[in-house]
Coordinates of C-alpha atoms in Angstrom, one line a residue:
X1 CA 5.8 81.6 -148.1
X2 CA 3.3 81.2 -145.5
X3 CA 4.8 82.9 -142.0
X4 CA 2.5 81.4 -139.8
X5 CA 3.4 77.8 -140.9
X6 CA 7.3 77.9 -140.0
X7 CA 6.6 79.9 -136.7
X8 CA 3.8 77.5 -135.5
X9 CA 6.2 74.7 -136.1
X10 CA 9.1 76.4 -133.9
X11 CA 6.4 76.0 -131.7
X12 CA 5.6 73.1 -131.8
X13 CA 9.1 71.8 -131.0
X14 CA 9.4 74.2 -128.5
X15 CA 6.6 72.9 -126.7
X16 CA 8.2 69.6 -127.3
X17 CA 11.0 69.9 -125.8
X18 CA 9.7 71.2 -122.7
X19 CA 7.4 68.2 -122.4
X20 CA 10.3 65.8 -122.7
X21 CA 12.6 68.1 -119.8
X22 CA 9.0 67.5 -117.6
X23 CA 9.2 63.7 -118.4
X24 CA 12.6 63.3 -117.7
X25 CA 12.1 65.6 -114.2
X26 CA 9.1 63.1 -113.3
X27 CA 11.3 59.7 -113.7
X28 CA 13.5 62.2 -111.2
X29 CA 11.2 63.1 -108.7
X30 CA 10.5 60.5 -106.1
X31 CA 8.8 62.3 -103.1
X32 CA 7.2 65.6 -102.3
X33 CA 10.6 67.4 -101.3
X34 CA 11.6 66.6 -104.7
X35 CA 8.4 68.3 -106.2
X36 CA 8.6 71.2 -104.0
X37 CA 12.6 72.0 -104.5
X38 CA 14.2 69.5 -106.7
X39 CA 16.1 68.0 -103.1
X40 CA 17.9 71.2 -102.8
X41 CA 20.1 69.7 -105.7
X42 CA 20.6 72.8 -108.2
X43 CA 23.7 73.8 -109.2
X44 CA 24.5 77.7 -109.9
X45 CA 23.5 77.8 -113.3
X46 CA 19.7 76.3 -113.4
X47 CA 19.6 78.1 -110.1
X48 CA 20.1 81.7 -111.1
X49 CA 18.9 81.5 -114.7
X50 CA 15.6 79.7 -113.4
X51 CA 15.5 82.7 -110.4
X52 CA 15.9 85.2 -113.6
X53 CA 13.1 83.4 -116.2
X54 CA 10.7 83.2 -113.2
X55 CA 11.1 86.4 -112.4
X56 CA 10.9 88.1 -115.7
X57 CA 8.2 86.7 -117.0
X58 CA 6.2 87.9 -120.7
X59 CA 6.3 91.0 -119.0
X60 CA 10.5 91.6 -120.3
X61 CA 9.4 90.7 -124.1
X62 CA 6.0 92.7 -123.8
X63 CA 5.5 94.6 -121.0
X64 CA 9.0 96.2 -120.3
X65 CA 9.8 97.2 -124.0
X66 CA 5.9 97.9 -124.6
X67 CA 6.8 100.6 -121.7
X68 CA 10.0 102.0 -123.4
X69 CA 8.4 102.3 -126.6
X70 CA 5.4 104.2 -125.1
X71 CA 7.9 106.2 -122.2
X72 CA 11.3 106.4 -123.8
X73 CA 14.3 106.8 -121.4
X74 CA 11.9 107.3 -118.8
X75 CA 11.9 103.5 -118.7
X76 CA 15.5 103.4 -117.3
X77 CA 14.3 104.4 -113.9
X78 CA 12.6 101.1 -113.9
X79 CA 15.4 98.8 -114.9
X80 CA 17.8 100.4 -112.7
X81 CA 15.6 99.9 -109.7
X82 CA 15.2 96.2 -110.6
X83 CA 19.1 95.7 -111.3
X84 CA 19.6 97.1 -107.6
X85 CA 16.9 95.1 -106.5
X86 CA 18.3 91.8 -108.1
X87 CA 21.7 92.2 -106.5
X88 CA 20.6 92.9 -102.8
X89 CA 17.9 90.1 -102.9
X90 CA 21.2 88.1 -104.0
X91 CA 23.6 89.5 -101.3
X92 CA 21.0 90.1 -98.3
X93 CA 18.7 87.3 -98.7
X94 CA 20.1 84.1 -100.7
X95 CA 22.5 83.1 -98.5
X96 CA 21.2 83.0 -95.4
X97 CA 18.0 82.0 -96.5
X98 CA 19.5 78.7 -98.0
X99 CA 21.1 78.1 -94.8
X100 CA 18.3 78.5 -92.2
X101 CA 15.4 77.1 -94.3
X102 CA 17.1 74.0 -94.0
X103 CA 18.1 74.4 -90.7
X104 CA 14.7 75.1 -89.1
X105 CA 12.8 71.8 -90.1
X106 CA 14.0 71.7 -93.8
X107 CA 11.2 74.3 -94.4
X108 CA 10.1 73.6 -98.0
X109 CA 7.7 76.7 -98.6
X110 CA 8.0 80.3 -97.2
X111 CA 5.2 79.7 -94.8
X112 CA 6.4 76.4 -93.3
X113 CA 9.9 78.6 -93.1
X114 CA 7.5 81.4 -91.0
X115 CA 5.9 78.7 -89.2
X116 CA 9.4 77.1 -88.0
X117 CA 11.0 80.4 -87.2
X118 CA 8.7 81.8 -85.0
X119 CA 7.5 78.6 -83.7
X120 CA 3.7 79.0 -84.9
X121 CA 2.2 76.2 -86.3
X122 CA -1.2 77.5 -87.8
X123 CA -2.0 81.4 -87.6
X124 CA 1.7 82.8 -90.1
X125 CA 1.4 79.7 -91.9
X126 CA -2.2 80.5 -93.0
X127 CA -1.8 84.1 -93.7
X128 CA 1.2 83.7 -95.8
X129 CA -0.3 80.9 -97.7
X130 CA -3.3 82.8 -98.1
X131 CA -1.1 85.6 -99.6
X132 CA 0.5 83.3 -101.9
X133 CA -2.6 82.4 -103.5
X134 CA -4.5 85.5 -103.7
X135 CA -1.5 87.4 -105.2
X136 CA -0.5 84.6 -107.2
X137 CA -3.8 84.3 -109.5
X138 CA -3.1 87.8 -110.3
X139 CA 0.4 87.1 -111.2
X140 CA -0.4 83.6 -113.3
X141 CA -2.9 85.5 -115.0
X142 CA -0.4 87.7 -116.2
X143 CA 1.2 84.8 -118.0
X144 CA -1.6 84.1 -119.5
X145 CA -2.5 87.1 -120.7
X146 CA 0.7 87.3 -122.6
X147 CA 0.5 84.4 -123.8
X148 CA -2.9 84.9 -125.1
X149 CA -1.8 88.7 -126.9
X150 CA 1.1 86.6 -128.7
X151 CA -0.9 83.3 -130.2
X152 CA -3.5 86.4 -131.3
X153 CA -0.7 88.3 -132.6
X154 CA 0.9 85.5 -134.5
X155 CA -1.9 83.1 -135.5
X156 CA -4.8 85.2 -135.5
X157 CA -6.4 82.9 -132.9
X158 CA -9.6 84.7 -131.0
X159 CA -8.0 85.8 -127.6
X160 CA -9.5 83.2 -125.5
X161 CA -8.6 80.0 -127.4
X162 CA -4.9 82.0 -127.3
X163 CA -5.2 82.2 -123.4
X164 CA -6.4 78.3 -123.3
X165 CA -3.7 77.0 -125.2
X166 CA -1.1 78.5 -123.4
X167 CA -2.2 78.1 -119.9
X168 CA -2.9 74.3 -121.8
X169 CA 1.0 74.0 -122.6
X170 CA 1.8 75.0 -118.8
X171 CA 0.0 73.4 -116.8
X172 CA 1.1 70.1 -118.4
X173 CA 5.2 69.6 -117.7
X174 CA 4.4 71.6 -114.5
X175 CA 1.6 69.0 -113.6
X176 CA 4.4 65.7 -113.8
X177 CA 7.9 67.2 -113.4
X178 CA 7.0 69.8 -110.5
X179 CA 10.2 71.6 -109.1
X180 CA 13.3 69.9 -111.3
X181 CA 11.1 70.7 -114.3
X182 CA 10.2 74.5 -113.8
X183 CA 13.8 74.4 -113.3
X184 CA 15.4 73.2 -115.9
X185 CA 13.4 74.2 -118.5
X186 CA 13.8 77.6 -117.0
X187 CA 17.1 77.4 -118.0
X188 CA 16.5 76.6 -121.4
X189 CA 14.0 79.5 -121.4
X190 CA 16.1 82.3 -119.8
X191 CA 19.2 81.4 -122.3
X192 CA 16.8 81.9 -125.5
X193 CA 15.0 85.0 -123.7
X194 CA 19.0 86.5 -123.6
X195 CA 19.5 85.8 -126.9
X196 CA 16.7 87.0 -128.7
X197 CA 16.4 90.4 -126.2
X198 CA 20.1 90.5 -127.8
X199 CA 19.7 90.2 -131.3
X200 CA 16.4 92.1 -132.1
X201 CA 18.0 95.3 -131.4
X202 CA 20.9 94.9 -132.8
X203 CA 19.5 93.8 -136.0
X204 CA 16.6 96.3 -135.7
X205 CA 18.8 99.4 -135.7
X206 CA 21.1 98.5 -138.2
X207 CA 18.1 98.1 -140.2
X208 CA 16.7 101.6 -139.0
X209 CA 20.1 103.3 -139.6
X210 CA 20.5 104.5 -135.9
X211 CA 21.8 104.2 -133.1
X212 CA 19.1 104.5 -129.9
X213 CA 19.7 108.4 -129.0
X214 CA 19.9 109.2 -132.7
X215 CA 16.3 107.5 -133.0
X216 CA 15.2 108.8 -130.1
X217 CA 15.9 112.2 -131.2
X218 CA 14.4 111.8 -134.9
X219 CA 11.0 110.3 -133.9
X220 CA 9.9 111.3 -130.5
X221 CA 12.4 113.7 -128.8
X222 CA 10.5 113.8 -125.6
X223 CA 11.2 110.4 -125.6
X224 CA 14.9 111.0 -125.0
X225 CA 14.6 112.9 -121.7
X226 CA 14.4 111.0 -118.8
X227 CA 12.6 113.3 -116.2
X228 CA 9.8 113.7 -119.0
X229 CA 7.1 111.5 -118.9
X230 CA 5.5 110.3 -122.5
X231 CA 2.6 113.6 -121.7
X232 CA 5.9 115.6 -122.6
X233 CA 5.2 116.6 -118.6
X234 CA 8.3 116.9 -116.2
X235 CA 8.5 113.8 -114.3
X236 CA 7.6 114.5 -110.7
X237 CA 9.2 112.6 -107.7
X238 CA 6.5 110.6 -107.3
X239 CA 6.6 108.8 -110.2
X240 CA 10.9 108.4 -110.2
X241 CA 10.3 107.0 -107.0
X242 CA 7.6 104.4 -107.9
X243 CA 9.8 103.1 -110.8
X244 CA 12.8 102.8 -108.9
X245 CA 10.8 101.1 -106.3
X246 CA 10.5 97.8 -108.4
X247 CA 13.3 96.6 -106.7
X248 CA 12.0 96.6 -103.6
X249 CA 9.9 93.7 -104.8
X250 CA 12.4 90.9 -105.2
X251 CA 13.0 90.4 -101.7
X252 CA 9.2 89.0 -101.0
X253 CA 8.5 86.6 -104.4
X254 CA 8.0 83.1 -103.3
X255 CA 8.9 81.7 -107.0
X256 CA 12.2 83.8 -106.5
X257 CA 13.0 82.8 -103.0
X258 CA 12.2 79.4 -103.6
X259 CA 15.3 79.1 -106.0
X260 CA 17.5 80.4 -103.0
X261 CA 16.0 77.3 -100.8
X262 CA 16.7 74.9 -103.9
X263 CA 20.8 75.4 -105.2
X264 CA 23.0 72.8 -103.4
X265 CA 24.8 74.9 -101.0
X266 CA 25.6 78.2 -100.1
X267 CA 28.4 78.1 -101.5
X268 CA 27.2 77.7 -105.1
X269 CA 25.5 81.2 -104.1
X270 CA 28.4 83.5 -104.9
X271 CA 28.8 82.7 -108.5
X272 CA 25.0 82.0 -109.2
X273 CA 24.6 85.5 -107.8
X274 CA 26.9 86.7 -110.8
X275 CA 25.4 85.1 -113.0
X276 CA 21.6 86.1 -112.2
X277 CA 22.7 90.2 -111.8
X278 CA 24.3 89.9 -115.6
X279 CA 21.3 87.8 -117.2
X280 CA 19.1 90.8 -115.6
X281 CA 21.3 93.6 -117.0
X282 CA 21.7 92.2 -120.5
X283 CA 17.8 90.8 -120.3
X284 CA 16.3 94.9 -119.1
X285 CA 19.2 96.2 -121.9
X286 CA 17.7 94.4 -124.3
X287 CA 14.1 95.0 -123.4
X288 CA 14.6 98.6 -123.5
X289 CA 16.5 98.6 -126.8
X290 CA 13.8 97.0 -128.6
X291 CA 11.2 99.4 -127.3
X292 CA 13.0 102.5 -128.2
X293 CA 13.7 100.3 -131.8
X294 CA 10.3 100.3 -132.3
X295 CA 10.0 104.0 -132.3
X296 CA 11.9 104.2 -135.1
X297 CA 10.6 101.6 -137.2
X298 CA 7.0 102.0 -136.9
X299 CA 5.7 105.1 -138.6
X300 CA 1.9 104.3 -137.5
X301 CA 2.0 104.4 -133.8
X302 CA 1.0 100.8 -132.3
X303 CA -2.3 99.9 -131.1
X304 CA -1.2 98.0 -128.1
X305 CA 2.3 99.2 -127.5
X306 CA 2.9 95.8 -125.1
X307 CA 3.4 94.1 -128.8
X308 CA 6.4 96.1 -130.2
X309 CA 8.6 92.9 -129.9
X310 CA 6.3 90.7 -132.0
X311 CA 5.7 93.4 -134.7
X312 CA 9.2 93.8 -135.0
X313 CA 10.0 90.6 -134.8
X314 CA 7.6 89.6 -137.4
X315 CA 8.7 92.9 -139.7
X316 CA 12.2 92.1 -140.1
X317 CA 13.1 88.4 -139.6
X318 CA 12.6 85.1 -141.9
X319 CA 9.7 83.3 -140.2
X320 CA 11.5 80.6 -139.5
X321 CA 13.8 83.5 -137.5
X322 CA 11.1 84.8 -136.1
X323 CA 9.7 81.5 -135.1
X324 CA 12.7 80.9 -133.1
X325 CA 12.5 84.5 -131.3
X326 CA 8.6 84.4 -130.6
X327 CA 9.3 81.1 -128.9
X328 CA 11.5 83.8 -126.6
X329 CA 7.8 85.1 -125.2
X330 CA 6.5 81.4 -124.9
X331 CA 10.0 80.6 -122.6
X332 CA 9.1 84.1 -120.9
X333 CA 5.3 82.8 -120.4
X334 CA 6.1 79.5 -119.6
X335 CA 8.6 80.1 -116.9
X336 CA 7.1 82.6 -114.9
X337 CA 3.9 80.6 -115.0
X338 CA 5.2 77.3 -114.4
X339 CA 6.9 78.7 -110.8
X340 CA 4.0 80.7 -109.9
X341 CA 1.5 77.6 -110.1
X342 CA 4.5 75.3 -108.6
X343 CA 4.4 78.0 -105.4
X344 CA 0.7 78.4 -105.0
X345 CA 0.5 74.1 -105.4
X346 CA 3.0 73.8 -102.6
X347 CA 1.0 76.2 -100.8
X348 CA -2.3 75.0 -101.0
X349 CA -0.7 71.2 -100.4
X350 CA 2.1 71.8 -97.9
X351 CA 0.5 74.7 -95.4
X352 CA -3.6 74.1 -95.7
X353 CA -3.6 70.5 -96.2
X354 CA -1.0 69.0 -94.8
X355 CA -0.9 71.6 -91.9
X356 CA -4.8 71.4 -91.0
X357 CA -6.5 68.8 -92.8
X358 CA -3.9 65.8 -92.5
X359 CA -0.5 65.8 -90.9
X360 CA 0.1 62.2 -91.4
X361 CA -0.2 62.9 -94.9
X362 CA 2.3 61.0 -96.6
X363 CA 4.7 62.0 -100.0
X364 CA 2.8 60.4 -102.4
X365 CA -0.4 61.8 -101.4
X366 CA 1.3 65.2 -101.4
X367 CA 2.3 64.9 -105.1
X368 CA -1.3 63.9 -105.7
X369 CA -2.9 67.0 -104.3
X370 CA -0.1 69.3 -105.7
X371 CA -0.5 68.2 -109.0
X372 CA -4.3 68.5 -108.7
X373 CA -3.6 72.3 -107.1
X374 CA -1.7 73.0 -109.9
X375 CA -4.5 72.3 -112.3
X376 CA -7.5 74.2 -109.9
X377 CA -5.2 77.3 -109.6
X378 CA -4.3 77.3 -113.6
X379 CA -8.3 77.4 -113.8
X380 CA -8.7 80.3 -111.7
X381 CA -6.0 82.0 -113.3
X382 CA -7.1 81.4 -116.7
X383 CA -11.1 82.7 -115.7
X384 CA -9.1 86.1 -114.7
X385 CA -7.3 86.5 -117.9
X386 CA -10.2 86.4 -120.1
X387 CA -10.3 89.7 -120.3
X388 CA -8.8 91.0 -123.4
X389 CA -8.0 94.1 -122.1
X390 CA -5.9 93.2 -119.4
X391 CA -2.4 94.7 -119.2
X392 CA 0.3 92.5 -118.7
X393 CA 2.5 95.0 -117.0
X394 CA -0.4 96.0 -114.7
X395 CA -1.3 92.7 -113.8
X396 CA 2.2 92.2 -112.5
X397 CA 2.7 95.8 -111.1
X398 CA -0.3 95.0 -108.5
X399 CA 1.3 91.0 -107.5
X400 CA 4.8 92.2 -107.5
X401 CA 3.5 94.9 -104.9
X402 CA 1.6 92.7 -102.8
X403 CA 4.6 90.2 -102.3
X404 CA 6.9 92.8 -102.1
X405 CA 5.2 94.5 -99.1
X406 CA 3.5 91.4 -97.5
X407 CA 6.6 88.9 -97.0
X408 CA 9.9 90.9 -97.9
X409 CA 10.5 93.1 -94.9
X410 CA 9.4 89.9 -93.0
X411 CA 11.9 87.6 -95.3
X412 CA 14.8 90.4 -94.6
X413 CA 14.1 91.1 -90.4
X414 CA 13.9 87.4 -89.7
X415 CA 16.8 86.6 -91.1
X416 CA 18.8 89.6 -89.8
X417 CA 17.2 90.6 -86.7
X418 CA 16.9 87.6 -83.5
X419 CA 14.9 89.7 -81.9
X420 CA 11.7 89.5 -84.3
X421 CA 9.1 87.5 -82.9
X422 CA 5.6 85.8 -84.3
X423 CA 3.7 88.6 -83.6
X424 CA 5.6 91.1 -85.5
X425 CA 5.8 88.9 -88.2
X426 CA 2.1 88.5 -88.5
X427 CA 1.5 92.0 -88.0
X428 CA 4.3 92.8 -91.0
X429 CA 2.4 90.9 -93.3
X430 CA -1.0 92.3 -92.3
X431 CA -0.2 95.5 -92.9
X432 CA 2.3 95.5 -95.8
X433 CA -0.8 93.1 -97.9
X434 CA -3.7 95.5 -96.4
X435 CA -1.8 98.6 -97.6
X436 CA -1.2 97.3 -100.6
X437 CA -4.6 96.5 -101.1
X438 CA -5.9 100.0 -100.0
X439 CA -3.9 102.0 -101.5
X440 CA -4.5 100.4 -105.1
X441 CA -8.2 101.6 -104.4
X442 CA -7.0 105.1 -103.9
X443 CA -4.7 105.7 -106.3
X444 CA -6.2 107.9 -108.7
X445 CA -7.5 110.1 -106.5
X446 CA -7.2 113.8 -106.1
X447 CA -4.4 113.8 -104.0
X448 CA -1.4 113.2 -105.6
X449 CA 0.3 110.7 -102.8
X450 CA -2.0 107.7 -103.8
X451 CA -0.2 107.6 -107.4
X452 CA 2.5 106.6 -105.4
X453 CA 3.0 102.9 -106.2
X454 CA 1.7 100.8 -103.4
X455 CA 4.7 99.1 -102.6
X456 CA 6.7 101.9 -101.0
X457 CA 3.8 102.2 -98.5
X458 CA 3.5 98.9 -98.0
X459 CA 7.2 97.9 -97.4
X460 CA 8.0 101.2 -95.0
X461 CA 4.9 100.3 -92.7
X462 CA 5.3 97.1 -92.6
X463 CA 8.8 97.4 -91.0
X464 CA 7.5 99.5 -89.1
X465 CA 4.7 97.2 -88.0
X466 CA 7.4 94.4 -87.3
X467 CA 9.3 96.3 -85.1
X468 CA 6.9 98.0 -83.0
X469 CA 5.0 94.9 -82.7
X470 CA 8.2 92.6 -81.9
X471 CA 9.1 95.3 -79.5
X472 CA 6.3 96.0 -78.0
X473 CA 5.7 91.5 -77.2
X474 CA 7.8 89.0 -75.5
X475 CA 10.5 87.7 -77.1
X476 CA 11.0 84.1 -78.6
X477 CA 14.9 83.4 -76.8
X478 CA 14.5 80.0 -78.9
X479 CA 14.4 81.0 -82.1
X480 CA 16.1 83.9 -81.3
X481 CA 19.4 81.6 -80.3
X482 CA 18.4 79.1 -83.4
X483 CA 18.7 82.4 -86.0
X484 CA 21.9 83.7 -84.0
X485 CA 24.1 80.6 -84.9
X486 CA 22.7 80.0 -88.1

């Protein structure tokens, strides 16, 4: 039987059905609040799966278990550090994010929340819209990289027509359904990315005859040590640290944070926060099991490591099985992508255009250029993932950084700390973006210090940057007040 034929099909109705959730979101969006959050209508379940899908991305079917098949139990620093991460960004941020985005001039993007906090109307709102976007094609590239590494996988497809069709299959529910879609197709997406992160392993390891440690221990013993790195080198500190610090990350991704803005009411945030935390732990779980199945199943070491789930996938199951479980990496593609290009959109429309080029601009006219931004970004994206050698996991790495450090100390002090003023907050996201930036260039380097990952930099001297700044400048009583009785 021919196995592409069944899996292409799976596909095809996959694809199908996401088209039909966009049409039925574009009947259901009538004006640009709509497009942007879905009328803050979301109940806990779309909300946290959709937070979880966007968040994950290809980079929990390719990257995360191409990384425990290469690294072993190493791999568990980085899932505990985003497990922490998920909960905190849950308990610290969510809640009073929901609350005082609506309360501060129903601010639908994080700039236009910036911008209404601190009472600036142009300078934060540029600079975190500019940060949105230049991060952001980094991050949608991503998507498409993995999306491109799975159609050239499964179909044999040369690696750009792979990247085209899937940046292609995006860009078109995103394009007419805007928020409600990426929503809840999201949650369609995260509940087969569960599933299949669920059943590989399981059925992989029966297969193999082992349990994890067992096959650990048979194939690759360094693997099973988790201060060894894959060199069979002790760990240092340094690198511990930079895994762990992943979680420092959630609190500054717009496509996260936007979810937050979106469910109905805080409320709903207690139980969506449950259920986010355990999609993470069994989604990471899962990730990591199939990486370290892969060890034991493969006897010729794999070219790109990043495609352990497909060749496992594709080893053991039916095709029409495995159809069903690759279309697990198309809902991991398609709903990181589909936020990411939402977010940048909403920037591009809501804090350049709107903000500087026509403030009368009215909701229809909004839509219009937000479904044309979602089509120029998708471009720009797709130019940067024509590189076939691109690493999905890297890609991320270097966005996930630059959000992380740019807006979440910002996110975090102005919603905890009245006393944060504009000028902090523009000087947190100078410097946490900037360090970023730098460091990336000096990592590498002969002194050790620069393989820290960027983030931890970033993050600590940006606080630091917010409150010497806010400190050191007048006060805004205002907002100050407006933030103390939220």
């Amino acid at each position: 039987m021919n196995q592409t034929l069944p899996i292409a099909i799976t596909f095809v109705l996959y694809l199908g059905v996401m088209l039909w959730i966009g049409y039925w979101a574009y009947r259901k969006t009538q004006n640009y609040s709509d497009y942007v959050l879905g009328g803050r209508s979301l109940g806990p379940w779309p909300t946290a799966l959709s937070a979880g899908a966007s968040d994950m991305s290809g980079w929990l079917l390719l990257g995360m278990p191409g990384y425990a098949y290469a690294a072993g139990i190493q791999s568990v620093w980085l899932a505990v550090g985003l497990l922490i991460g998920t909960y905190l960004n849950w308990l610290v941020v969510a809640p009073k994010l929901r609350v005082q985005s609506q309360s501060l001039g129903d601010s639908l993007t994080i700039p236009e929340y910036f911008s209404n906090r601190f009472n600036d109307k142009v300078m934060l709102r540029m600079i975190a819209a500019f940060f949105i976007l230049m991060f952001f094609l980094f991050y949608t590239s991503s998507a498409l990289v993995a999306g491109g590494k799975l159609f050239e996988s499964v179909f044999g497809l040369s690696y750009t027509l792979a990247v085209t069709i899937g940046a292609i299959a995006v860009v078109s529910y995103t394009f007419f359904g805007g928020f409600l879609a990426v929503s809840w197709t999201d949650l369609v997406q995260g509940l087969l990315m569960a599933a299949a992160l669920v059943l590989v392993p399981i059925v992989a390891f029966i297969m193999i005859g082992e349990g994890p440690q067992s096959t650990l221990m048979n194939h690759n013993a360094e693997l099973l040590n988790a201060f060894t790195s894959d060199t069979g080198e002790p760990m240092t500190n340094i690198a511990i640290i930079s895994l762990m610090a992943w979680g420092l990350g959630y609190f500054g991704q717009p496509h996260i944070l936007a979810r937050f803005k979106a469910i109905r009411s805080a409320e709903d945030i207690e139980s969506a926060k449950f259920i986010a935390v355990s999609w993470t732990l069994i989604g990471l779980s899962g990730a990591m099991l199939v990486g370290f199945a892969g060890v034991g199943y493969f006897e010729t070491p794999l070219q790109d490591a990043e495609t352990v789930f497909i060749a496992l996938v594709q080893a053991i199951f039916h095709p029409v099985v495995a159809g069903i479980l690759l279309a697990a990496i198309l809902a991991a593609i398609m709903s990181t992508a589909d936020s990411q290009l939402l977010v940048s959109s909403s920037a591009l429309t809501e804090d350049f255009y709107k903000a500087i080029l026509n403030k009368n601009a009215d909701s229809k006219t909004l839509i219009l250029i937000g479904r044309f931004g979602v089509i120029g970004i998708a471009v720009i994206a797709w130019l940067l993932a024509l590189n076939p050698e691109s690493s999905v996991l890297g890609l991320v790495s270097y966005a996930w950084a630059g959000f992380g450090a740019a807006f979440g100390p910002a996110i975090i002090m102005s919603l905890h700390w009245p006393r944060m003023n504009r000028f902090g907050c523009l000087a947190g996201m100078l410097v946490g973006g900037v360090t970023v930036v730098v460091w990336k260039q000096l990592s590498g380097g002969p002194a050790g210090i620069y393989d820290l990952y960027e983030i931890v930099p970033g993050f600590i001297f940006s606080i630091g940057a917010i409150i010497a700044v806010s400190l050191a400048t007048e006060s805004d009583d205002k907002q100050s007040s407006t933030l103390a009785d939220a």
